Coordinates of C-alpha atoms and ligand atoms in Angstrom, one line a residue:
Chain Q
X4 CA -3.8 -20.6 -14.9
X5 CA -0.6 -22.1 -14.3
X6 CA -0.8 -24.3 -11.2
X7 CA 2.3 -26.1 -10.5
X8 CA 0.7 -29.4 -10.1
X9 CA 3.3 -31.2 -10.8
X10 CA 6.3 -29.3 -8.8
X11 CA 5.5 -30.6 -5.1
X12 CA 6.3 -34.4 -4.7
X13 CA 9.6 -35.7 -3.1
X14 CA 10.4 -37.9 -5.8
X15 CA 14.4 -37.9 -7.1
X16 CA 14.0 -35.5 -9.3
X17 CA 11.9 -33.5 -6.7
X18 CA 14.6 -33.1 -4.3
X19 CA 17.1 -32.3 -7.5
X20 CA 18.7 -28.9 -7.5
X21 CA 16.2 -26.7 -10.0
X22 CA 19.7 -25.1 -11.7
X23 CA 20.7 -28.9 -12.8
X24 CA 17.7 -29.6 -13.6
X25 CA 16.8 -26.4 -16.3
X26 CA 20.7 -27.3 -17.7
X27 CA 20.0 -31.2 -18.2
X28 CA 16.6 -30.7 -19.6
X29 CA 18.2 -27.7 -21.9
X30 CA 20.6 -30.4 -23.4
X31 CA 18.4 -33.0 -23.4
X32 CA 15.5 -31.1 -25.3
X33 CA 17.9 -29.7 -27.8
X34 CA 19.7 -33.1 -28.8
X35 CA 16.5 -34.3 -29.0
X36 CA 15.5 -31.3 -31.3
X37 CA 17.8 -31.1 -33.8
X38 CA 18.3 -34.8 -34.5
X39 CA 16.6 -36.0 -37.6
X40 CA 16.4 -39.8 -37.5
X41 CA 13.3 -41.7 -36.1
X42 CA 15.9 -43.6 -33.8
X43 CA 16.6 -40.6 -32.1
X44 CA 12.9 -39.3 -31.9
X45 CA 12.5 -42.8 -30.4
X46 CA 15.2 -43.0 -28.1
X47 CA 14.0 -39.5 -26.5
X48 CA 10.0 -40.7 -26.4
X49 CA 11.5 -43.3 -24.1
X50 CA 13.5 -41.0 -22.5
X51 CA 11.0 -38.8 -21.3
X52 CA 8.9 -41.9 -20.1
X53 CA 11.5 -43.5 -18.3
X54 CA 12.2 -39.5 -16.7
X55 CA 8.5 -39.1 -15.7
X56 CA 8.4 -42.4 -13.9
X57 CA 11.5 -41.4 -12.0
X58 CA 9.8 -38.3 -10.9
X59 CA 6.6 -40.3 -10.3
X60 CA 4.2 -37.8 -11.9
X61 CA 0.3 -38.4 -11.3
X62 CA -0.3 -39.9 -14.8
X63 CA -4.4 -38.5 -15.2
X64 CA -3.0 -34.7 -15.2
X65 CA -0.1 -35.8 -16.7
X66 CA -2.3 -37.6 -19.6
X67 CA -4.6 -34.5 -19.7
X68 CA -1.7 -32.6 -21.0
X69 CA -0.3 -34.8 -23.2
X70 CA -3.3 -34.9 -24.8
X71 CA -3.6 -31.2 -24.9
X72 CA -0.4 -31.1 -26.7
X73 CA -0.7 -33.6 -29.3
X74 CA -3.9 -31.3 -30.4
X75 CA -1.3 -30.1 -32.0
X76 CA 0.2 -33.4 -33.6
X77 CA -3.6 -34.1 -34.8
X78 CA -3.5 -31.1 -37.2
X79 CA -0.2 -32.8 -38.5
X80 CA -1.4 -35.9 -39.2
X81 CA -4.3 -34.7 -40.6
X82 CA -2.1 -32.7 -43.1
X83 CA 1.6 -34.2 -43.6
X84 CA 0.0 -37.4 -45.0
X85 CA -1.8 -35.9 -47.9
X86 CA 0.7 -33.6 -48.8
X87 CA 4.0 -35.1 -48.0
X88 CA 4.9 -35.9 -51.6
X89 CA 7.5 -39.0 -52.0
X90 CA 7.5 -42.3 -53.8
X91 CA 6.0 -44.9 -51.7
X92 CA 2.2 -43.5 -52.0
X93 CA -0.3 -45.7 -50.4
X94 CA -4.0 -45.6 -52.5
X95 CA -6.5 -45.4 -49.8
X96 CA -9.7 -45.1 -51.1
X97 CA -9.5 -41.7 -53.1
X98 CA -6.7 -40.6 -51.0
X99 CA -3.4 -40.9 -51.7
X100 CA -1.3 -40.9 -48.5
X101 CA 2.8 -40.5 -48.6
X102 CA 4.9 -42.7 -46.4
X103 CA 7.6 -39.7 -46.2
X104 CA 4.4 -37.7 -44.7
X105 CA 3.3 -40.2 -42.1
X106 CA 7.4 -41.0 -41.3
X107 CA 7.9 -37.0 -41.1
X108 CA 4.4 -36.9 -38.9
X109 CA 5.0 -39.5 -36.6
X110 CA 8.9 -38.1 -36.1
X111 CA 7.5 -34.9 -34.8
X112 CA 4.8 -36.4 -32.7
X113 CA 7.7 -38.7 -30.9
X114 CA 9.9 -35.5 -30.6
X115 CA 7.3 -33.4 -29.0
X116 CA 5.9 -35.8 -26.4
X117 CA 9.2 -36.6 -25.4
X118 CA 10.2 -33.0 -25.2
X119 CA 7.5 -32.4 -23.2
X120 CA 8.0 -34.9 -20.8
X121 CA 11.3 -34.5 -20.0
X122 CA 10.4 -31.0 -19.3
X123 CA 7.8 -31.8 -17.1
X124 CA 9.6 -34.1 -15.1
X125 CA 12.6 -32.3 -14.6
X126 CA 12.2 -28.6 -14.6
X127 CA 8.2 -28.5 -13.8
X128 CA 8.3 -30.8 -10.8
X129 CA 10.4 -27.4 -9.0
X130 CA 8.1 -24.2 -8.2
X131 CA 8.6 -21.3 -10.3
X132 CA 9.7 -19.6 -7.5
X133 CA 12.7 -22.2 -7.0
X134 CA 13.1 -22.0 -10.5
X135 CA 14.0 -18.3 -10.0
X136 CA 16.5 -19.2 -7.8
X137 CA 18.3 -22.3 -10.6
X138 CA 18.4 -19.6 -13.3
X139 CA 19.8 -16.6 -10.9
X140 CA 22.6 -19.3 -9.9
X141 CA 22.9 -19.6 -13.6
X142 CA 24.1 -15.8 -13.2
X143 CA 20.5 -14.8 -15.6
X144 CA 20.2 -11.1 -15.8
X145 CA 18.2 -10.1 -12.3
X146 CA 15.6 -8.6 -14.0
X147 CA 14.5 -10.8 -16.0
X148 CA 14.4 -13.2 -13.2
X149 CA 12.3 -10.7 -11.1
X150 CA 10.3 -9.9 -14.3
X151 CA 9.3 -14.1 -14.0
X152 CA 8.9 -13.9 -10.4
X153 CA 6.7 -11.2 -10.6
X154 CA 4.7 -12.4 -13.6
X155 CA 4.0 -15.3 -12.7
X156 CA 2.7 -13.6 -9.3
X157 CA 0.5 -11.1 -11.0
X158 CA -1.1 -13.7 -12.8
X159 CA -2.8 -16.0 -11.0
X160 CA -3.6 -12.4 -9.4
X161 CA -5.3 -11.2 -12.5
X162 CA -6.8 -14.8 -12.6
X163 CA -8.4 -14.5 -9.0
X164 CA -9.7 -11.6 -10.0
X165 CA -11.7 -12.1 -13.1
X166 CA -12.7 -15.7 -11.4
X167 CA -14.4 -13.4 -8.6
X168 CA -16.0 -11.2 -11.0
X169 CA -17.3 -14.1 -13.3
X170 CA -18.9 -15.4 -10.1
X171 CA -20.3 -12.2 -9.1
X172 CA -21.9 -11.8 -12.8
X173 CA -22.7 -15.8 -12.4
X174 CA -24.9 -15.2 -9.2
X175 CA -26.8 -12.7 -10.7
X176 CA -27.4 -15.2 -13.5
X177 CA -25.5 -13.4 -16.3
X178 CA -25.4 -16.4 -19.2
X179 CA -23.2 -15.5 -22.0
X180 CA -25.1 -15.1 -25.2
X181 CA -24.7 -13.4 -28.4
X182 CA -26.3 -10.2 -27.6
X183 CA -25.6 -6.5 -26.9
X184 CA -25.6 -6.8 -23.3
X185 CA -23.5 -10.0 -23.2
X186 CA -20.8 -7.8 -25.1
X187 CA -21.0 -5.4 -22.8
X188 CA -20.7 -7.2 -19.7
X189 CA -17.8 -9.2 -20.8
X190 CA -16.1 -5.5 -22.0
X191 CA -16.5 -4.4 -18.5
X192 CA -15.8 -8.1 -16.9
X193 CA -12.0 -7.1 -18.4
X194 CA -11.8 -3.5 -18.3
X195 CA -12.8 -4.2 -14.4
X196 CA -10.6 -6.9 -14.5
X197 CA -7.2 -5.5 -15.8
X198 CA -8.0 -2.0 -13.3
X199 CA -8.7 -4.0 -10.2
X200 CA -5.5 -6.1 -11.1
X201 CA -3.6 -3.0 -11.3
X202 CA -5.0 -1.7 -7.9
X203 CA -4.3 -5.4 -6.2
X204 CA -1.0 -5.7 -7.9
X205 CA -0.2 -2.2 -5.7
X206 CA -1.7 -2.9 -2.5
X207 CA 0.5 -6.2 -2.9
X208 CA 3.5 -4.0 -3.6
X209 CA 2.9 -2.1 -0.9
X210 CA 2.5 -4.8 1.7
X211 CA 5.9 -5.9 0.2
X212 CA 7.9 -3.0 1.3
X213 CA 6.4 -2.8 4.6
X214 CA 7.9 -6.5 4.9
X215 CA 11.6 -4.9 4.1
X216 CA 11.1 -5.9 0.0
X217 CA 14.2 -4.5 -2.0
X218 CA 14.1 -6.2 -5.1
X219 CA 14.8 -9.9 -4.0
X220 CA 12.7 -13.0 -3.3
X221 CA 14.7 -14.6 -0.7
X222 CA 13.9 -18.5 -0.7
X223 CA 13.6 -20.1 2.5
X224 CA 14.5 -23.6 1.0
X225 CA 18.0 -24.2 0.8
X226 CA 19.8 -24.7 -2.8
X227 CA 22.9 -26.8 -2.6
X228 CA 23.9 -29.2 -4.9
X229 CA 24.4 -32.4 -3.6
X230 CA 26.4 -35.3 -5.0
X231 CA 23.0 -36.3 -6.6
X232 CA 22.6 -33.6 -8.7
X233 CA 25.9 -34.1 -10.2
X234 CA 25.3 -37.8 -11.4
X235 CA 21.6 -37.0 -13.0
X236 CA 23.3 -33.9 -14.6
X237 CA 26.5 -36.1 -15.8
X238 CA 23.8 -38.9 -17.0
X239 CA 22.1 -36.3 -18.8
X240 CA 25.1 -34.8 -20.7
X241 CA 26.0 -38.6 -21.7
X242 CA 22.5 -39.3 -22.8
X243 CA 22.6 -35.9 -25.0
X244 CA 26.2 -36.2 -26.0
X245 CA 25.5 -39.5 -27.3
X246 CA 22.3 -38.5 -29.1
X247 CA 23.6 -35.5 -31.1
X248 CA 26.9 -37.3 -31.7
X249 CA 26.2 -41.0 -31.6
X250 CA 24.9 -41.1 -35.3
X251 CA 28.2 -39.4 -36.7
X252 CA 30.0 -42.5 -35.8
X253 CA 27.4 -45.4 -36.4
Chain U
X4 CA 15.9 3.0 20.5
X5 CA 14.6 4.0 24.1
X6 CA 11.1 2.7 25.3
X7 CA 10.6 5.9 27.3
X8 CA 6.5 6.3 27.6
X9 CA 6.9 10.1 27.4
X10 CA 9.4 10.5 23.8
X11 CA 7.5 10.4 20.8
X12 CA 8.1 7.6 18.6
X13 CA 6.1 8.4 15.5
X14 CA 5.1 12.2 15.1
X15 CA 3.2 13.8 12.5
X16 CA 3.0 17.6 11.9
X17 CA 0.6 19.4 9.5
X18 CA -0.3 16.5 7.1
X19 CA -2.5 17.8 4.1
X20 CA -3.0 14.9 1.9
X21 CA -5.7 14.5 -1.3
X22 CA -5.6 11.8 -3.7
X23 CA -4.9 12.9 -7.4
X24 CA -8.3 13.8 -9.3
X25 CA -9.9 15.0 -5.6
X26 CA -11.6 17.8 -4.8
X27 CA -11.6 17.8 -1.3
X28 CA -8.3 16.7 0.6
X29 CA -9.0 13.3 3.0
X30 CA -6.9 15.4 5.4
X31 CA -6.2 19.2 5.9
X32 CA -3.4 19.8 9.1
X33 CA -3.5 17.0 11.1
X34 CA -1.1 16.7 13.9
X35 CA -0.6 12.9 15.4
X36 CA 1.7 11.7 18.3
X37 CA 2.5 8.3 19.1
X38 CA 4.3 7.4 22.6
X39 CA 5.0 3.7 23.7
X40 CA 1.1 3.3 24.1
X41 CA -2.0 1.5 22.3
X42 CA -4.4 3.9 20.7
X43 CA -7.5 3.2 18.4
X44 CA -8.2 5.5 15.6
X45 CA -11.9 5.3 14.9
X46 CA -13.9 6.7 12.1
X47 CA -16.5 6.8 9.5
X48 CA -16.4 4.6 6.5
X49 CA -14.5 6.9 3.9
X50 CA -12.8 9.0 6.6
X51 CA -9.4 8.6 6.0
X52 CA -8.2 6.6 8.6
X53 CA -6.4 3.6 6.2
X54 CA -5.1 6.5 4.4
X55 CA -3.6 7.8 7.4
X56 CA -1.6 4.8 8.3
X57 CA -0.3 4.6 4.8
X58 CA 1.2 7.9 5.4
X59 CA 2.6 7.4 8.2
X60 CA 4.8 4.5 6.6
X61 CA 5.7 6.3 3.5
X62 CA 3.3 4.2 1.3
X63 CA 1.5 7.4 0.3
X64 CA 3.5 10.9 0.4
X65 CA 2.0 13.8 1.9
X66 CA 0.7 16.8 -0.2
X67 CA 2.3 19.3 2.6
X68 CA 3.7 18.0 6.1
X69 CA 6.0 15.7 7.4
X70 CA 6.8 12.0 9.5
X71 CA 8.9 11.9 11.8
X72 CA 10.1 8.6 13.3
X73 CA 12.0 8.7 16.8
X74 CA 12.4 12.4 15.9
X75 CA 14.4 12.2 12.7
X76 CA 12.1 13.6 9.6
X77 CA 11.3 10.8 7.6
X78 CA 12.2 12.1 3.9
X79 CA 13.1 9.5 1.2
X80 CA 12.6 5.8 0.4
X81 CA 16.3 5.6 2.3
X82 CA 14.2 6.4 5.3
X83 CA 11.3 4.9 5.5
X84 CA 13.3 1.7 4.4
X85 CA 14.5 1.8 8.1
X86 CA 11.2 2.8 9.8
X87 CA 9.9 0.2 8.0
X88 CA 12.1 -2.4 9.8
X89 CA 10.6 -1.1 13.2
X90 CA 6.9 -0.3 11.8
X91 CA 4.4 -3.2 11.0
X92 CA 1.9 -3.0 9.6
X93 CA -1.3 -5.2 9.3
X94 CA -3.4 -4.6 6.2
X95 CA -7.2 -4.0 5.7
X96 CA -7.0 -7.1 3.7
X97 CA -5.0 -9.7 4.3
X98 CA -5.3 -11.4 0.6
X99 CA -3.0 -8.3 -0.3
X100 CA -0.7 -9.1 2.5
X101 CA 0.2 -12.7 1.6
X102 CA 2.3 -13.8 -1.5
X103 CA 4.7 -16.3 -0.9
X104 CA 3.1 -20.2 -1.9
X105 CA 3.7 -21.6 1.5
X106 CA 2.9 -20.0 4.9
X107 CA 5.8 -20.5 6.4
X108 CA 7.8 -18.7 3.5
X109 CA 5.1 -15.9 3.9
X110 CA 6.2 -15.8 7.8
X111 CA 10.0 -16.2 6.7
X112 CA 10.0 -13.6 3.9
X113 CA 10.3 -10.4 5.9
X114 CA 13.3 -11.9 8.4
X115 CA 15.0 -13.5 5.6
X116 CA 14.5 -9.6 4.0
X117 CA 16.0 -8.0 7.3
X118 CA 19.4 -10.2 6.8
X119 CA 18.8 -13.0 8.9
X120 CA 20.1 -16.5 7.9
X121 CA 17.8 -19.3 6.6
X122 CA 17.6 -21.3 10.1
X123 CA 17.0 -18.1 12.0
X124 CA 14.0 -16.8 10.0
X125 CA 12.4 -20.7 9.9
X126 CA 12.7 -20.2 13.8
X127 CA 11.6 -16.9 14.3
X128 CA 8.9 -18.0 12.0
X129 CA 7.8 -21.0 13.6
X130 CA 7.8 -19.7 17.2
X131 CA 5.6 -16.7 15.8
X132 CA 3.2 -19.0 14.1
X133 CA 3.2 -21.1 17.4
X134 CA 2.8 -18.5 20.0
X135 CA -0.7 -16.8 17.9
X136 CA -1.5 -20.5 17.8
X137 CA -1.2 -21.6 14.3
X138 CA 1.4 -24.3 15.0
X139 CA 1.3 -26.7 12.1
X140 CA 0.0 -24.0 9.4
X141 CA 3.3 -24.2 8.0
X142 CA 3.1 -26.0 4.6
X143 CA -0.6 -24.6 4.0
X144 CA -1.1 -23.2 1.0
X145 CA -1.7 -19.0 1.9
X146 CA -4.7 -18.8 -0.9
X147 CA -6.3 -21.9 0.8
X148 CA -6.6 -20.6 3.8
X149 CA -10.1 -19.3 5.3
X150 CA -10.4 -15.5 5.6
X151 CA -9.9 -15.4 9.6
X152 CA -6.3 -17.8 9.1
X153 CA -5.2 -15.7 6.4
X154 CA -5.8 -13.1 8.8
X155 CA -3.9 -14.0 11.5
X156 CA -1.1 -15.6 9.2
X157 CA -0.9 -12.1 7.9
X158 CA -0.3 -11.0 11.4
X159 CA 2.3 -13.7 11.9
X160 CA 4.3 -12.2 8.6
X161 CA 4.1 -8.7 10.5
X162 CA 4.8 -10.1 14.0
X163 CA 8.1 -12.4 12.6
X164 CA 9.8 -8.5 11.7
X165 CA 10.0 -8.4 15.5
X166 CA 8.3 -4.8 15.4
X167 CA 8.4 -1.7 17.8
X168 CA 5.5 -0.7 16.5
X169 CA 2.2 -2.2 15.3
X170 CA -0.1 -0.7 12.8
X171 CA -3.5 -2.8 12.8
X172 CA -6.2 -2.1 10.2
X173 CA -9.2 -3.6 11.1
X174 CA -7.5 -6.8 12.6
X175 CA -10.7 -8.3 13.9
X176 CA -13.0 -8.5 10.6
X177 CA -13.7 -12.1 9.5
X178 CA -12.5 -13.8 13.2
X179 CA -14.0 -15.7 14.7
X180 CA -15.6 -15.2 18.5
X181 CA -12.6 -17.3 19.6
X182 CA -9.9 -15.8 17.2
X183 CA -11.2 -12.2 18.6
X184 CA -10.4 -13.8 22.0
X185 CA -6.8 -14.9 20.8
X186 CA -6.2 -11.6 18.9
X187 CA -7.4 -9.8 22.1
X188 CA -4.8 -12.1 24.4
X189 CA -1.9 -11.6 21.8
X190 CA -2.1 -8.2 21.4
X191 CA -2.5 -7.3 25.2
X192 CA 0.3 -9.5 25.9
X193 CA 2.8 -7.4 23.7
X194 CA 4.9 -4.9 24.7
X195 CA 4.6 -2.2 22.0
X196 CA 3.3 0.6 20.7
X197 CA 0.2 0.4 18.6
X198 CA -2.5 1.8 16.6
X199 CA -5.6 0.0 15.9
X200 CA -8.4 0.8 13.8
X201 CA -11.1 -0.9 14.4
X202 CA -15.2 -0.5 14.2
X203 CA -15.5 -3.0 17.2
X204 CA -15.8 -1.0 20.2
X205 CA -15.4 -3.8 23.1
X206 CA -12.1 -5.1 20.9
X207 CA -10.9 -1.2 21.7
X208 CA -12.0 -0.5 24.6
X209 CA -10.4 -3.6 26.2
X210 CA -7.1 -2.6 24.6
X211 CA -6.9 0.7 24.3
X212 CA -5.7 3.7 26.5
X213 CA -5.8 6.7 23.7
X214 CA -8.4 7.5 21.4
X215 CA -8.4 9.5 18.1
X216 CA -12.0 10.2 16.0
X217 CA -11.2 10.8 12.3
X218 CA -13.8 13.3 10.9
X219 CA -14.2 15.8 7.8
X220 CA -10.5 15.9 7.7
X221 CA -9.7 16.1 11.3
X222 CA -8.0 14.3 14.2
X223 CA -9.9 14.7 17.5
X224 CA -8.5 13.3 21.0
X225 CA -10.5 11.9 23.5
X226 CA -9.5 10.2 26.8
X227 CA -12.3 7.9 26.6
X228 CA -15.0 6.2 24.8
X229 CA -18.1 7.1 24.8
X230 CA -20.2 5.0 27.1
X231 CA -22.3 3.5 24.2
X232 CA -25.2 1.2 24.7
X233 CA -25.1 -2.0 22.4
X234 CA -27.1 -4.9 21.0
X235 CA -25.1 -7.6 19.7
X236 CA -26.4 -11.4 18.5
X237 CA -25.0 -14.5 20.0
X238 CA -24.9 -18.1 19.5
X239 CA -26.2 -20.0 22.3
X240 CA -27.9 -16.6 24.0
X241 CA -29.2 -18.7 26.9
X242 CA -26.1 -19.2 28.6
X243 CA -26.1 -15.5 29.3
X244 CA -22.6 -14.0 29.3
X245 CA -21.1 -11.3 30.7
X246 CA -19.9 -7.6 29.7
X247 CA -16.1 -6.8 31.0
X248 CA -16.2 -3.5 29.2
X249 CA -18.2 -0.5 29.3
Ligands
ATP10 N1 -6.7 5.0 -4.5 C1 -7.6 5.9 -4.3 N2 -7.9 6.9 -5.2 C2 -8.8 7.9 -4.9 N3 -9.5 8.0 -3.8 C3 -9.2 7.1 -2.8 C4 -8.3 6.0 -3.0 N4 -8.3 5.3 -1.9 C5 -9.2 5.8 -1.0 N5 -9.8 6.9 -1.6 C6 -10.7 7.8 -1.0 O1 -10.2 8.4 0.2 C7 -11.0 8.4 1.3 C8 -10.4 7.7 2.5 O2 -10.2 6.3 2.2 P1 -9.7 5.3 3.3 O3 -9.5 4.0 2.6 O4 -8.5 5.9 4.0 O5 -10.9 5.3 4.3 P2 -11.1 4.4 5.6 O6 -11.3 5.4 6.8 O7 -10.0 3.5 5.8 O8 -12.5 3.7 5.4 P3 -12.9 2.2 5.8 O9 -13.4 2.3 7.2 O10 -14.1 1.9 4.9 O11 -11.8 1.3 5.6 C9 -12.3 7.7 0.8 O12 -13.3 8.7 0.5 C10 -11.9 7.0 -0.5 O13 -13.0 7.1 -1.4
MG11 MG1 -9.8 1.4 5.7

């Protein structure tokens, strides 16, 4: 479900403090967002390239989501083109495609790929649990933070679960079909799943207050910001800065 | 806290406990005592004896009776929060008892709960992981691990709390003949009070000096065990071994 592939390396941006890191992508990702101009949509693809060599990310997951993401993009292109409207209309065959379409397509692609990468490389290559830890320095509310925590525990529970049971009903060759009895395995398969998730989810509880548990996930790692930290978060504010502002005075 | 062998350290009077929806309670009046000694609590599948523990933690509230711990009656969360520091306990399945990514934050997570710095609980860790042998376990993953090393990394996480008193569920299911042998070594080696559950006889009868039968709701003492005959499988059965225990 979620596996944190990318948040155990000991690149730069591995060792980076997770609080600088969820602030510098926040700026980053937002000057990115709200600029309009295909420079800028540019200037933050290469961003987020230059950010995930830094953090040295394994490039075949890495591609594997990418491509998951521009799924997304695809259903633009497919659309935006043909009903983009504008002057400059290119006859292609019996289609007639809009140049503000593709331009307004190909924007958003840029944008969202390098969004996504700079989010990858900077907050994804920390655990969640480390994450935690960045936004509780941030002073988040302490529930919400244990509400994360303990989601994000529970659901690779849940996941275990109904992997154990679909291998259970896989031994005893259960094939999904389109039949009654299909239906009603895979009713049970998540009624069984969401009560024996409950019941796990206790038992875990449980085995958390006989370890002392009183609310907090202590983190054995220590947090410090280090010199380091500072300069890739002051690089970062530049980069934004200069990005949101930059085009006022060009 | 005084390690006298004749004070009661945990004490249980007149537990009635049923789980909601039952008929029948699990238990009707039991009395326990627990001194500075190692008993087993055996029992039928069903018979209560995982429940019993739970109780005696404050995991599961008691329809009529009460805990006491060192002689104080155990009443709110307050309370057991303390025992709790003193009480550890080793779960029928260790796959509930492990959370934390990494085993040594696992290990760490209950010192670092108790107040002690980051460098003390990665030593008190370590050491513990070294001394039941699982030196170098550290960065493993805890849902990568077989079931026998999740085992004994769950006993590490209990064993890192520094404990006065060890409650073991069925510590010896899914070891291995030699990881029975180091279970058997650690745990005669310590210097606590426990109770062990356990369906493997020769594990309790090497350990053991007290023995409690859980049956249709009651706690029964017996000095011994019964002298039992068994018939067991080995690997290599040609090199002939032999039996230390009845
Ligand atoms: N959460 C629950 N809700 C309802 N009944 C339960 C629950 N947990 C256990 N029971 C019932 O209570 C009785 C005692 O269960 P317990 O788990 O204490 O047995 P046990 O002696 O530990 O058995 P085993 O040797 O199989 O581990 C059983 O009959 C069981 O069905
Ligand atoms: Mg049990």
């Amino acid at each position: 479900m979620i596996s944190e592939i990318f948040a155990t390396g000991d690149s730069l941006l591995h060792r980076a403090d997770p609080a600088i890191k969820i602030i510098s992508a926040l700026l980053l990702a937002l000057s990115i967002a709200v600029g309009s101009s295909l420079e800028i949509a540019m200037a933050g693809f290469v961003i987020g390239i230059l950010l995930a060599i830094m953090a040295r990310l394994s490039p075949v997951p890495l591609g594997r989501r990418l491509l998951t993401v521009n799924l997304f993009t695809l259903l633009l292109w497919i659309t935006l083109p043909l009903t983009g409207g504008g002057e400059n209309v290119t006859i292609l065959g019996p289609m007639e495609l809009s140049s503000k379409g593709i331009a307004l397509a190909l924007l958003i692609t840029l944008k969202t790929n390098g969004i996504y990468l700079i989010l990858t490389a900077l907050p994804a290559t920390s655990s969640v649990h480390a994450i935690g830890h960045g936004l509780e320095r941030l002073r988040l509310p302490h529930k919400l933070i244990l509400l994360l925590l303990t989601t994000y525990r529970y659901l690779s529970l849940i996941e275990q679960e109904y992997k154990r049971l679909r291998r259970s009903a896989a031994l005893r060759c259960f094939k999904a079909s389109t039949s009654l009895h299909a239906y009603r395995t895979y009713g049970y398969l998540i009624g069984m799943t969401l009560i024996r998730s409950y019941a796990r989810s206790r038992r875990v509880h449980r085995a958390m207050l006989m370890r002392g548990f009183q609310g907090n996930f202590p983190l054995l790692a220590l947090q410090t910001i280090r010199p380091g930290d500072l300069w890739l978060l002051a690089a970062c504010v530049v980069v934004a800065l200069t990005l949101a502002f930059g085009p006022v005075f060009w | 806290m005084d390690n006298n062998s004749t004070s009661n350290i945990l004490d249980l009077r007149d537990i009635s406990f049923r789980y909601p929806g039952q008929e029948q309670p699990v238990f009707a009046g039991i009395d326990f005592q627990l001194k500075h000694e190692k008993v087993a609590l055996l029992g039928d599948n069903g018979s209560g004896k995982t429940t019993l523990l739970q109780i005696m933690v404050g995991l599961l509230k008691p329809e009529k009776g009460g805990v006491y711990f060192n002689g104080r009656l155990m009443e709110e969360e307050r309370d057991f929060f303390v025992l709790r520091q003193q009480v550890g306990m080793l779960f029928q399945h260790a796959d509930d008892q492990l959370f934390c990514p990494s085993v040594l934050e696992d290990v760490a997570f209950g010192p670092l709960n108790l107040g002690r710095s980051r460098k003390e609980a990665m030593e008190i860790s370590t050491s513990t992981l070294r001394s039941i042998g699982l030196a170098g376990y550290e960065d493993r993953i805890t849902h990568h691990l077989s079931g026998g090393e999740k085992r004994l990394v769950a006993l590490a996480t209990v064993l890192s709390m520094e404990p006065s008193v060890l409650l073991l569920d069925e510590p010896t299911n899914d070891l291995d003949h030699d990881a029975r042998h180091r279970l058997l070594e650690i745990l005669s080696g310590l210097d606590m009070a426990f109770i062990l559950i356990s369906h493997d006889w020769d594990f309790l009868a090497e350990l053991c000096t007290g023995f409690y039968g859980l049956t249709h709701g009651r706690l029964l003492k017996s000095e011994t065990l019964q002298v039992h005959q068994h018939r067991h499988a080995h690997t290599l059965g040609e090199q002939g071994h032999h039996h230390l225990s009845p």
